[in-house]
């Protein structure tokens, strides 16, 4: 009730919805509507340029594998006569709208980063804790509140982008396949599955950042610090990992493991990392964050 | 007063780092009494209250509320308690009503009826649906009292509760607390600096200084310490009156304060003194019995003006 009673929460949601609608309009008006005839030529050209790029690249470059995959996928398309997904189709729009999940990340960080610290800064924590509820229960309910809000925003993103995409681009093409390179073969996967998986992969980063912001909020009792720190890390985290990618210990840093999509595409950041490894690292960080939050809240005196 | 104490504090100690803030306090508070908790700034009043409410951890010693330990059985202990610590900060972006609903939900069985009852008790019916940020200080204080009473507590813990109330509010508050104590047998634990209010309200009083309990007595015991009456005379001219009184009896030691004279004298000797003064042509404007008041006792016990 407290979260949804705040005007700022609703403003964020409204902002999200407006962004989705805007993206829809922009996409529809500026994208090139390639006619179906040309796509074969385009793909062939793309493949040639990619092949030449690949052959001149040293083996260490991680993007080399990605380019190799794209070449294989394009060849598949040419063989099976499947045009590439237009961004101006329903599913194309929805997959690009999934990029707005990073906007949701920002909002989630704001919500999570303020959860505990505003109770302290407003002084309401005193009245909250003299109730017959142990501290961990109160902390847990706040955390769940943050996660639920995230879920709610994701649902809004999905539904609204579906509606907007459908209105602008028509509801055809629902059964279009998505092509994916798995273990040396190109496979057809349903688009719905693909979009869901996009959301799923992005959720990993989302949840970790929200948990992190929540933790800083609880330990330092300062919203600005929590939100600032989390946003900073969100933006610089993956850059940092890229920059340090020549060191092997990079794989222990959180941000090297949040983009699980890289395993599906068959191209992890550091050679030798597996899905299992990343998941283990993620779980360890997750438990660490929550443990710190719990200790920081349950054991300390309230002097505010 | 009921037999089993509602609060039992045993050898309570609190230190932060190397500093000992509370140095071994023990006392009991019973249902049906209004218990005053006094002390100079920095004595440890707020710390004790926060430990009582579970907001601060206890370094050593025990606090039992209705027999439940705050340390070991927090939820059961605190279920019987309602409190206000310093300012009752509420969620400003919600209405008073929603604030109460929020807290009511944290208890097992508080329904709409109780919430409405509590609103009526504090007199906030007209403004209860407005956002708290529009409330005046007095209204917030009343809302604070309302949330403290939601669970019909056996113990009410109040830290500076009349802060910001207008005189009518203070009067009402005082009556309300005394009613709660007498009719509902609630134990009311109040901490305040406004000694005149405490004097009107409390049954027993404890004075704390430097983390130690230096006095704990019923109010009556504290105030009526003298065998003689303390009498204050408003007279003119003051010096003549003083000489006159001194000449009556070598033991009399009148103290001059502005245009008043204070003197300890036996009840039955008062008329003689007055007669003597009139004969000496001293003009008498007023004769008052000054029971030593709480303020003077307090200052006497704590030795004046030092902050710990």
Coordinates of C-alpha atoms in Angstrom, one line a residue:
Chain A
X1 CA 0.0 0.0 0.0
X2 CA 2.8 2.3 0.8
X3 CA 4.5 1.8 -2.5
X4 CA 1.5 2.3 -4.6
X5 CA 0.3 5.3 -2.6
X6 CA 3.2 7.2 -3.7
X7 CA 2.7 9.4 -6.7
X8 CA 6.3 8.8 -7.9
X9 CA 5.6 5.1 -8.4
X10 CA 2.7 5.8 -10.7
X11 CA 4.7 8.4 -12.6
X12 CA 7.4 5.8 -13.3
X13 CA 4.8 3.4 -14.6
X14 CA 3.2 6.0 -16.8
X15 CA 6.6 7.0 -18.1
X16 CA 7.3 3.4 -19.0
X17 CA 4.0 3.1 -20.9
X18 CA 4.6 6.3 -22.8
X19 CA 8.1 5.1 -23.7
X20 CA 6.7 1.9 -25.2
X21 CA 4.2 3.8 -27.2
X22 CA 6.8 6.2 -28.4
X23 CA 9.2 3.5 -29.4
X24 CA 6.4 1.9 -31.4
X25 CA 5.8 5.1 -33.4
X26 CA 9.4 5.8 -34.0
X27 CA 10.0 2.3 -35.2
X28 CA 7.1 2.3 -37.6
X29 CA 8.0 5.6 -39.1
X30 CA 11.8 5.4 -39.5
X31 CA 12.5 1.7 -40.2
X32 CA 13.2 0.6 -43.7
X33 CA 10.4 -1.5 -45.0
X34 CA 12.6 -3.9 -47.0
X35 CA 10.5 -5.5 -49.6
X36 CA 10.6 -9.3 -49.6
X37 CA 12.4 -9.6 -52.8
X38 CA 15.5 -7.9 -51.7
X39 CA 16.2 -9.9 -48.6
X40 CA 18.0 -12.7 -50.3
X41 CA 20.5 -10.3 -51.9
X42 CA 21.0 -8.4 -48.7
X43 CA 21.7 -11.6 -46.7
X44 CA 24.2 -12.8 -49.3
X45 CA 26.0 -9.5 -49.2
X46 CA 26.0 -9.5 -45.5
X47 CA 27.5 -13.0 -45.4
X48 CA 30.3 -12.1 -47.8
X49 CA 31.3 -9.1 -45.8
X50 CA 31.1 -11.0 -42.5
X51 CA 33.2 -13.9 -44.0
X52 CA 35.9 -11.5 -45.0
X53 CA 35.9 -9.9 -41.6
X54 CA 36.0 -13.2 -39.8
X55 CA 38.9 -14.5 -41.8
X56 CA 41.0 -11.5 -40.9
X57 CA 40.2 -11.5 -37.3
X58 CA 42.5 -13.1 -34.7
X59 CA 41.1 -16.1 -33.0
X60 CA 41.0 -14.6 -29.5
X61 CA 38.2 -12.1 -30.4
X62 CA 35.0 -13.3 -28.8
X63 CA 32.9 -11.5 -31.4
X64 CA 34.4 -13.8 -34.0
X65 CA 32.2 -16.6 -32.9
X66 CA 29.2 -14.5 -32.9
X67 CA 29.8 -13.4 -36.5
X68 CA 30.4 -17.0 -37.5
X69 CA 27.0 -17.8 -36.0
X70 CA 25.3 -15.0 -37.9
X71 CA 26.8 -16.3 -41.1
X72 CA 25.5 -19.8 -40.5
X73 CA 22.0 -18.4 -39.7
X74 CA 21.9 -16.3 -42.8
X75 CA 22.9 -19.4 -44.9
X76 CA 20.0 -21.3 -43.3
X77 CA 17.6 -18.5 -44.1
X78 CA 18.7 -18.6 -47.7
X79 CA 18.4 -22.3 -47.9
X80 CA 15.0 -22.5 -46.3
X81 CA 13.6 -19.3 -47.7
X82 CA 12.8 -17.6 -44.4
X83 CA 12.9 -13.9 -44.5
X84 CA 14.6 -12.2 -41.5
X85 CA 12.3 -10.7 -38.9
X86 CA 11.3 -7.2 -39.6
X87 CA 11.5 -4.8 -36.8
X88 CA 8.2 -3.5 -38.2
X89 CA 6.4 -6.7 -37.3
X90 CA 4.7 -7.5 -34.1
X91 CA 7.3 -9.8 -32.8
X92 CA 10.1 -7.7 -34.1
X93 CA 8.7 -4.9 -32.2
X94 CA 8.3 -6.9 -29.1
X95 CA 11.8 -8.1 -29.1
X96 CA 13.2 -4.6 -29.6
X97 CA 10.8 -3.3 -26.9
X98 CA 12.3 -5.8 -24.6
X99 CA 15.3 -3.5 -24.6
X100 CA 13.2 -1.2 -22.4
X101 CA 13.8 -3.7 -19.7
X102 CA 16.9 -1.6 -18.9
X103 CA 14.5 1.3 -18.2
X104 CA 12.7 -1.0 -15.8
X105 CA 16.0 -1.8 -14.2
X106 CA 16.4 1.9 -13.4
X107 CA 12.9 2.0 -11.9
X108 CA 13.5 -1.1 -9.9
X109 CA 16.7 0.3 -8.5
X110 CA 14.8 3.4 -7.4
X111 CA 12.1 1.4 -5.7
X112 CA 14.5 -1.1 -4.1
X113 CA 17.0 1.6 -3.1
X114 CA 14.3 3.5 -1.2
X115 CA 12.5 0.7 0.5
X116 CA 14.3 0.6 3.8
X117 CA 16.2 3.9 3.8
X118 CA 13.1 6.1 3.5
X119 CA 11.7 4.5 6.6
X120 CA 14.7 5.7 8.4
X121 CA 14.8 9.1 6.9
X122 CA 11.1 9.8 7.5
X123 CA 11.4 8.4 11.0
X124 CA 8.6 5.9 10.5
X125 CA 10.9 3.0 11.2
X126 CA 10.3 3.6 15.0
X127 CA 6.7 2.9 14.8
X128 CA 7.1 0.0 12.3
X129 CA 9.4 -2.0 14.6
X130 CA 7.5 -1.8 17.8
X131 CA 4.9 -4.2 16.4
X132 CA 4.7 -7.9 17.0
X133 CA 6.7 -8.9 14.0
X134 CA 10.3 -10.0 14.0
X135 CA 12.6 -7.8 12.0
X136 CA 13.4 -10.4 9.4
X137 CA 9.8 -10.8 8.6
X138 CA 9.5 -7.1 8.0
X139 CA 12.6 -7.0 5.9
X140 CA 11.4 -10.0 3.8
X141 CA 8.1 -8.4 3.1
X142 CA 9.8 -5.3 1.9
X143 CA 12.0 -7.3 -0.4
X144 CA 9.1 -9.2 -1.8
X145 CA 7.3 -5.9 -2.3
X146 CA 10.3 -4.8 -4.5
X147 CA 10.2 -8.0 -6.5
X148 CA 6.5 -7.8 -7.0
X149 CA 6.8 -4.3 -8.3
X150 CA 9.4 -5.4 -10.7
X151 CA 7.2 -8.2 -11.9
X152 CA 4.3 -5.8 -12.3
X153 CA 6.4 -3.5 -14.5
X154 CA 7.6 -6.4 -16.6
X155 CA 4.0 -7.5 -17.1
X156 CA 3.0 -4.0 -18.1
X157 CA 5.9 -3.9 -20.6
X158 CA 4.9 -7.2 -22.2
X159 CA 1.2 -6.4 -22.4
X160 CA 1.5 -2.9 -23.6
X161 CA 4.2 -3.6 -26.2
X162 CA 2.0 -6.4 -27.5
X163 CA -1.0 -4.1 -27.8
X164 CA 1.0 -1.3 -29.3
X165 CA 2.8 -3.6 -31.7
X166 CA -0.4 -5.2 -32.7
X167 CA -2.1 -1.9 -33.3
X168 CA 0.8 -0.4 -35.3
X169 CA 2.0 -3.4 -37.2
X170 CA -0.9 -5.8 -37.3
X171 CA -1.3 -9.1 -35.5
X172 CA 0.0 -11.3 -38.2
X173 CA 3.2 -13.2 -38.0
X174 CA 2.5 -14.6 -34.6
X175 CA 3.7 -18.0 -35.6
X176 CA 7.0 -16.8 -37.2
X177 CA 10.0 -18.8 -36.1
X178 CA 13.2 -17.5 -34.6
X179 CA 16.5 -18.9 -35.7
X180 CA 19.1 -19.9 -33.2
X181 CA 22.5 -21.4 -33.5
X182 CA 22.8 -24.2 -31.0
X183 CA 25.7 -26.6 -30.8
X184 CA 26.7 -26.4 -34.4
X185 CA 23.2 -26.5 -35.9
X186 CA 20.7 -23.8 -36.8
X187 CA 17.3 -24.5 -35.2
X188 CA 13.9 -23.0 -35.5
X189 CA 12.4 -21.8 -32.2
X190 CA 9.0 -20.2 -31.7
X191 CA 9.0 -16.5 -31.4
X192 CA 6.9 -16.4 -28.3
X193 CA 9.4 -18.6 -26.7
X194 CA 12.1 -16.3 -27.9
X195 CA 10.6 -13.2 -26.5
X196 CA 9.9 -14.9 -23.2
X197 CA 13.4 -16.0 -23.0
X198 CA 14.6 -12.4 -23.7
X199 CA 12.6 -11.2 -20.8
X200 CA 13.9 -14.1 -18.7
X201 CA 17.6 -13.4 -19.5
X202 CA 17.2 -9.7 -18.7
X203 CA 15.5 -10.5 -15.5
X204 CA 18.7 -12.0 -14.1
X205 CA 20.5 -8.6 -14.3
X206 CA 17.3 -6.9 -13.0
X207 CA 16.9 -9.0 -9.9
X208 CA 20.6 -8.8 -9.0
X209 CA 20.6 -5.1 -9.3
X210 CA 17.4 -4.7 -7.3
X211 CA 18.8 -6.9 -4.6
X212 CA 22.0 -4.9 -4.6
X213 CA 20.1 -1.6 -4.3
X214 CA 18.0 -3.1 -1.5
X215 CA 21.1 -4.2 0.4
X216 CA 22.8 -0.8 0.2
X217 CA 19.5 0.8 1.3
X218 CA 19.3 -1.4 4.3
X219 CA 22.9 -1.2 5.4
X220 CA 23.6 2.5 4.8
X221 CA 20.0 3.7 5.4
X222 CA 20.6 6.2 2.6
X223 CA 18.4 6.2 -0.5
X224 CA 20.7 8.4 -2.6
X225 CA 23.7 6.2 -2.0
X226 CA 21.7 3.1 -2.8
X227 CA 20.2 4.3 -6.0
X228 CA 23.4 6.1 -7.2
X229 CA 25.7 3.2 -6.5
X230 CA 23.4 0.7 -8.2
X231 CA 22.8 2.7 -11.3
X232 CA 26.5 3.4 -11.6
X233 CA 27.3 -0.3 -11.4
X234 CA 24.6 -1.1 -13.8
X235 CA 26.1 1.1 -16.5
X236 CA 29.8 0.5 -15.9
X237 CA 29.7 -3.1 -14.8
X238 CA 29.7 -4.8 -18.1
X239 CA 32.2 -2.3 -19.6
X240 CA 34.5 -3.0 -16.7
X241 CA 34.3 -6.7 -17.4
X242 CA 35.0 -6.2 -21.1
X243 CA 38.0 -4.0 -20.3
X244 CA 39.5 -6.6 -17.9
X245 CA 38.6 -9.5 -20.1
X246 CA 42.2 -10.6 -20.5
X247 CA 42.4 -11.6 -16.9
X248 CA 41.0 -15.0 -16.0
X249 CA 39.7 -13.9 -12.6
X250 CA 37.2 -11.6 -14.3
X251 CA 34.8 -14.5 -14.4
X252 CA 34.2 -14.1 -10.7
X253 CA 32.9 -10.6 -11.0
X254 CA 29.2 -10.4 -10.9
X255 CA 28.7 -8.6 -14.2
X256 CA 30.6 -11.2 -16.2
X257 CA 27.8 -13.6 -15.3
X258 CA 24.6 -11.6 -15.6
X259 CA 24.2 -11.9 -19.3
X260 CA 23.2 -15.6 -19.5
X261 CA 22.1 -15.1 -23.1
X262 CA 25.7 -15.5 -24.1
X263 CA 25.5 -19.2 -23.4
X264 CA 22.4 -19.7 -25.6
X265 CA 24.3 -18.0 -28.4
X266 CA 27.3 -20.1 -27.8
X267 CA 29.7 -17.4 -27.1
X268 CA 30.7 -16.8 -23.4
X269 CA 32.8 -13.8 -22.6
X270 CA 35.7 -15.8 -21.2
X271 CA 36.4 -19.1 -22.7
X272 CA 35.7 -22.0 -20.4
X273 CA 32.8 -20.5 -18.6
X274 CA 29.7 -22.6 -18.5
X275 CA 26.1 -22.0 -17.6
X276 CA 26.5 -23.9 -14.4
X277 CA 29.4 -21.9 -13.3
X278 CA 27.6 -18.6 -13.9
X279 CA 24.5 -19.8 -12.1
X280 CA 26.6 -20.8 -9.1
X281 CA 28.4 -17.4 -9.0
X282 CA 25.0 -15.7 -9.3
X283 CA 23.6 -17.7 -6.4
X284 CA 26.6 -16.9 -4.3
X285 CA 26.3 -13.2 -4.9
X286 CA 22.6 -13.3 -4.3
X287 CA 22.9 -15.1 -1.0
X288 CA 25.7 -12.7 0.0
X289 CA 23.6 -9.6 -0.7
X290 CA 20.6 -10.9 1.2
X291 CA 22.7 -12.0 4.1
X292 CA 24.3 -8.6 4.4
X293 CA 20.8 -7.0 4.3
X294 CA 19.6 -9.3 7.0
X295 CA 22.5 -8.7 9.3
X296 CA 22.4 -5.0 8.8
X297 CA 18.8 -4.8 9.7
X298 CA 18.2 -7.3 12.4
X299 CA 21.1 -6.7 14.7
X300 CA 21.5 -3.0 14.7
X301 CA 20.2 -0.4 17.1
X302 CA 17.7 2.1 15.8
X303 CA 18.6 5.6 16.8
X304 CA 16.8 7.5 14.1
Chain B
X1 CA -2.7 -1.4 41.3
X2 CA -2.6 -5.1 40.3
X3 CA -0.2 -7.5 41.9
X4 CA 1.8 -8.7 39.0
X5 CA 4.0 -5.9 37.6
X6 CA 3.5 -5.2 33.9
X7 CA 7.2 -4.1 33.4
X8 CA 10.0 -5.7 35.3
X9 CA 13.4 -4.3 34.7
X10 CA 16.3 -6.1 36.2
X11 CA 19.9 -4.8 36.3
X12 CA 19.6 -3.2 32.9
X13 CA 22.9 -2.1 31.4
X14 CA 23.7 -0.5 28.1
X15 CA 27.1 0.4 26.7
X16 CA 28.0 1.8 23.3
X17 CA 31.6 1.1 22.6
X18 CA 33.4 1.9 25.8
X19 CA 30.9 4.2 27.2
X20 CA 28.5 2.9 29.8
X21 CA 25.2 4.7 29.2
X22 CA 22.9 2.8 31.5
X23 CA 24.5 1.5 34.7
X24 CA 22.3 -1.2 36.2
X25 CA 18.7 0.0 36.6
X26 CA 16.0 -2.1 38.2
X27 CA 12.4 -1.2 38.8
X28 CA 8.8 -2.4 38.3
X29 CA 5.8 -0.7 36.9
X30 CA 2.3 -2.0 37.7
X31 CA -1.0 -1.9 35.9
X32 CA -3.3 0.9 36.7
X33 CA -0.6 3.4 37.6
X34 CA 0.8 6.4 35.8
X35 CA 4.6 6.1 36.2
X36 CA 6.7 9.1 35.5
X37 CA 10.3 8.8 34.3
X38 CA 12.4 11.9 34.8
X39 CA 15.9 12.9 34.4
X40 CA 18.2 15.7 33.0
X41 CA 19.3 15.7 29.4
X42 CA 21.6 12.8 28.6
X43 CA 20.6 10.8 31.6
X44 CA 19.5 7.8 29.6
X45 CA 15.7 8.2 29.5
X46 CA 15.3 7.8 25.8
X47 CA 17.8 4.9 25.7
X48 CA 15.9 3.1 28.4
X49 CA 12.7 3.6 26.5
X50 CA 14.1 2.4 23.3
X51 CA 15.4 -0.7 25.0
X52 CA 12.0 -1.2 26.5
X53 CA 10.5 -1.1 23.0
X54 CA 13.1 -3.3 21.4
X55 CA 14.5 -0.6 19.3
X56 CA 17.9 -0.8 20.9
X57 CA 19.7 -3.9 22.0
X58 CA 20.3 -4.7 25.7
X59 CA 23.9 -5.1 26.7
X60 CA 23.2 -6.8 30.0
X61 CA 20.2 -7.4 32.2
X62 CA 16.6 -8.2 31.5
X63 CA 13.3 -6.4 30.6
X64 CA 10.1 -8.4 31.1
X65 CA 6.7 -7.2 29.8
X66 CA 3.9 -9.2 31.3
X67 CA 6.4 -11.8 32.0
X68 CA 7.8 -12.1 28.4
X69 CA 11.4 -11.2 27.9
X70 CA 12.1 -8.5 25.3
X71 CA 15.3 -10.2 24.3
X72 CA 13.9 -13.7 23.9
X73 CA 10.2 -13.4 23.2
X74 CA 10.1 -10.1 21.5
X75 CA 6.9 -10.6 19.5
X76 CA 4.9 -11.8 22.6
X77 CA 6.3 -9.1 24.8
X78 CA 5.6 -6.2 22.4
X79 CA 2.1 -7.4 21.5
X80 CA 0.9 -5.9 24.7
X81 CA 2.6 -2.6 24.2
X82 CA 1.7 0.7 22.5
X83 CA 4.1 3.5 22.3
X84 CA 5.2 6.9 21.0
X85 CA 8.9 7.6 20.8
X86 CA 9.8 11.3 20.4
X87 CA 7.8 12.5 17.4
X88 CA 5.2 10.0 16.1
X89 CA 6.4 10.0 12.5
X90 CA 3.7 8.8 10.1
X91 CA 3.7 8.1 6.4
X92 CA 3.1 11.6 5.1
X93 CA 1.8 10.5 1.7
X94 CA -0.9 8.4 3.1
X95 CA -4.1 9.5 5.0
X96 CA -4.3 9.2 8.7
X97 CA -6.8 6.4 8.2
X98 CA -4.6 4.5 5.9
X99 CA -1.7 4.9 8.4
X100 CA -3.9 3.3 11.1
X101 CA -4.9 0.5 8.7
X102 CA -1.3 -0.2 7.9
X103 CA -0.4 -0.7 11.6
X104 CA -3.6 -2.5 12.4
X105 CA -2.7 -5.1 9.8
X106 CA 0.4 -6.0 11.7
X107 CA -1.6 -7.2 14.6
X108 CA -3.7 -10.4 14.5
X109 CA -7.2 -9.2 15.2
X110 CA -7.8 -5.5 14.8
X111 CA -10.9 -4.7 12.8
X112 CA -12.4 -1.6 11.3
X113 CA -14.5 -1.1 14.5
X114 CA -11.5 -0.7 16.7
X115 CA -9.9 1.7 14.3
X116 CA -13.0 3.9 14.3
X117 CA -13.1 3.7 18.0
X118 CA -9.6 4.8 18.4
X119 CA -10.2 7.7 16.0
X120 CA -13.1 8.8 18.1
X121 CA -11.1 8.6 21.3
X122 CA -8.5 11.0 20.0
X123 CA -11.0 13.3 18.3
X124 CA -9.7 13.1 14.8
X125 CA -12.9 12.1 13.0
X126 CA -13.0 15.2 10.8
X127 CA -9.5 15.0 9.4
X128 CA -8.8 11.3 9.4
X129 CA -9.1 10.9 5.7
X130 CA -6.7 13.7 4.8
X131 CA -3.1 13.1 4.1
X132 CA -0.8 13.3 7.1
X133 CA 1.3 15.9 5.5
X134 CA -1.6 18.4 5.9
X135 CA -1.8 17.7 9.6
X136 CA -0.7 20.2 12.3
X137 CA 1.7 19.0 15.0
X138 CA -1.2 18.5 17.5
X139 CA -3.0 16.4 15.0
X140 CA 0.0 14.2 14.4
X141 CA 0.4 13.8 18.1
X142 CA -3.2 12.6 18.4
X143 CA -2.7 10.2 15.5
X144 CA 0.4 9.0 17.3
X145 CA -1.7 8.3 20.4
X146 CA -4.3 6.6 18.2
X147 CA -1.8 4.2 16.7
X148 CA -0.4 3.4 20.2
X149 CA -3.8 2.4 21.4
X150 CA -4.9 0.2 18.4
X151 CA -4.0 -3.0 20.1
X152 CA -5.6 -2.0 23.5
X153 CA -2.2 -2.4 25.1
X154 CA -1.6 -3.2 28.8
X155 CA 1.4 -0.9 28.7
X156 CA 1.6 2.5 27.1
X157 CA 5.1 3.9 26.7
X158 CA 5.2 7.6 26.0
X159 CA 8.3 9.7 25.4
X160 CA 7.4 13.4 25.6
X161 CA 3.8 12.9 24.6
X162 CA 2.4 16.4 25.1
X163 CA 5.0 18.0 22.8
X164 CA 3.1 20.4 20.5
X165 CA -0.3 20.1 22.0
X166 CA -2.4 23.1 22.9
X167 CA -3.5 23.6 26.5
X168 CA -6.8 22.0 25.8
X169 CA -5.1 19.1 24.2
X170 CA -2.7 18.7 27.1
X171 CA -5.6 18.7 29.5
X172 CA -7.5 16.2 27.5
X173 CA -4.4 14.0 27.1
X174 CA -3.8 14.0 30.8
X175 CA -7.3 13.0 31.6
X176 CA -7.3 10.4 29.0
X177 CA -4.1 8.8 30.4
X178 CA -5.5 8.8 33.9
X179 CA -8.7 7.2 32.7
X180 CA -6.8 4.5 30.9
X181 CA -4.9 3.8 34.0
X182 CA -7.9 3.7 36.3
X183 CA -10.5 2.2 34.2
X184 CA -8.6 -0.1 31.9
X185 CA -5.9 -0.9 34.4
X186 CA -3.3 0.1 31.7
X187 CA 0.2 0.8 32.9
X188 CA 1.2 4.1 31.6
X189 CA 4.9 4.9 31.5
X190 CA 5.6 8.5 30.7
X191 CA 8.8 10.4 30.2
X192 CA 8.7 14.2 30.1
X193 CA 10.4 17.4 31.0
X194 CA 7.3 19.2 31.7
X195 CA 7.3 18.7 35.5
X196 CA 4.1 20.6 36.2
X197 CA 2.3 18.1 34.0
X198 CA 4.0 15.2 35.5
X199 CA 3.0 16.5 38.9
X200 CA -0.6 16.5 37.9
X201 CA -0.6 13.1 36.2
X202 CA 1.7 10.6 37.9
X203 CA 1.3 8.2 40.7
X204 CA 4.9 7.3 41.1
X205 CA 8.0 8.9 39.8
X206 CA 11.5 7.7 39.1
X207 CA 14.5 10.0 38.6
X208 CA 17.4 8.9 36.5
X209 CA 20.8 10.5 36.2
X210 CA 24.0 9.4 34.5
X211 CA 22.4 6.0 33.7
X212 CA 21.5 5.3 37.4
X213 CA 18.2 5.5 39.2
X214 CA 18.6 8.0 42.0
X215 CA 15.1 8.1 43.3
X216 CA 11.9 6.3 43.0
X217 CA 8.9 7.2 45.1
X218 CA 5.3 7.9 45.0
X219 CA 4.5 11.4 44.2
X220 CA 3.1 12.1 47.6
X221 CA 6.2 10.8 49.4
X222 CA 8.3 13.0 47.2
X223 CA 6.5 16.2 47.7
X224 CA 5.6 16.0 51.4
X225 CA 8.9 15.8 53.0
X226 CA 8.7 18.3 55.6
X227 CA 7.3 18.1 59.0
X228 CA 6.9 21.8 59.0
X229 CA 4.8 23.6 56.5
X230 CA 6.6 25.7 53.9
X231 CA 4.8 29.0 53.8
X232 CA 5.3 31.8 51.3
X233 CA 4.3 35.3 52.3
X234 CA 3.9 38.1 49.9
X235 CA 4.7 41.2 52.0
X236 CA 5.9 44.8 52.0
X237 CA 8.4 46.0 53.1
X238 CA 10.2 42.7 52.9
X239 CA 13.2 43.4 55.1
X240 CA 11.1 44.6 57.9
X241 CA 9.1 41.4 57.7
X242 CA 12.2 39.4 57.8
X243 CA 13.5 41.0 60.9
X244 CA 10.2 40.7 62.5
X245 CA 10.0 36.9 61.8
X246 CA 13.6 36.4 63.0
X247 CA 12.8 38.1 66.2
X248 CA 10.0 35.7 66.9
X249 CA 12.1 32.7 67.2
X250 CA 15.8 32.2 66.9
X251 CA 15.3 29.0 64.8
X252 CA 13.3 30.6 62.1
X253 CA 15.2 31.2 58.9
X254 CA 13.2 33.3 56.5
X255 CA 14.4 33.4 53.0
X256 CA 13.8 36.5 50.9
X257 CA 12.8 36.1 47.2
X258 CA 11.9 39.3 45.4
X259 CA 8.8 40.5 47.3
X260 CA 8.2 37.2 49.0
X261 CA 9.4 35.5 52.1
X262 CA 9.7 31.7 52.4
X263 CA 9.8 30.1 55.8
X264 CA 9.3 26.8 57.4
X265 CA 6.9 27.0 60.2
X266 CA 4.6 24.8 62.1
X267 CA 1.0 25.0 61.1
X268 CA -0.2 26.1 64.5
X269 CA 2.3 29.0 64.6
X270 CA 1.2 30.7 61.5
X271 CA -1.5 32.9 63.1
X272 CA 0.9 34.3 65.6
X273 CA 3.4 35.1 63.0
X274 CA 0.8 37.0 61.0
X275 CA -0.3 38.9 64.0
X276 CA 3.2 40.0 64.8
X277 CA 3.7 41.2 61.2
X278 CA 0.5 43.2 61.3
X279 CA 1.5 44.8 64.5
X280 CA 4.9 45.8 62.9
X281 CA 2.9 47.5 60.2
X282 CA 4.0 45.1 57.5
X283 CA 1.5 44.9 54.7
X284 CA 0.5 41.4 53.9
X285 CA -0.7 40.7 50.4
X286 CA -0.8 36.9 50.4
X287 CA -0.1 33.8 52.4
X288 CA 0.5 30.6 50.5
X289 CA 1.3 27.1 51.5
X290 CA 4.0 26.0 49.1
X291 CA 4.2 22.3 49.1
X292 CA 7.7 21.7 47.7
X293 CA 6.9 21.2 44.1
X294 CA 8.3 18.6 41.8
X295 CA 10.6 21.0 40.1
X296 CA 12.4 21.9 43.3
X297 CA 12.6 18.3 44.3
X298 CA 13.9 17.3 40.9
X299 CA 16.6 19.9 40.9
X300 CA 17.5 19.0 44.4
X301 CA 17.9 15.4 43.6
X302 CA 19.8 15.9 40.4
X303 CA 22.0 18.7 41.7
X304 CA 21.3 21.3 39.1
X305 CA 22.5 21.7 35.7
X306 CA 25.0 19.1 34.4
X307 CA 24.5 17.2 31.2
X308 CA 26.0 13.7 31.4

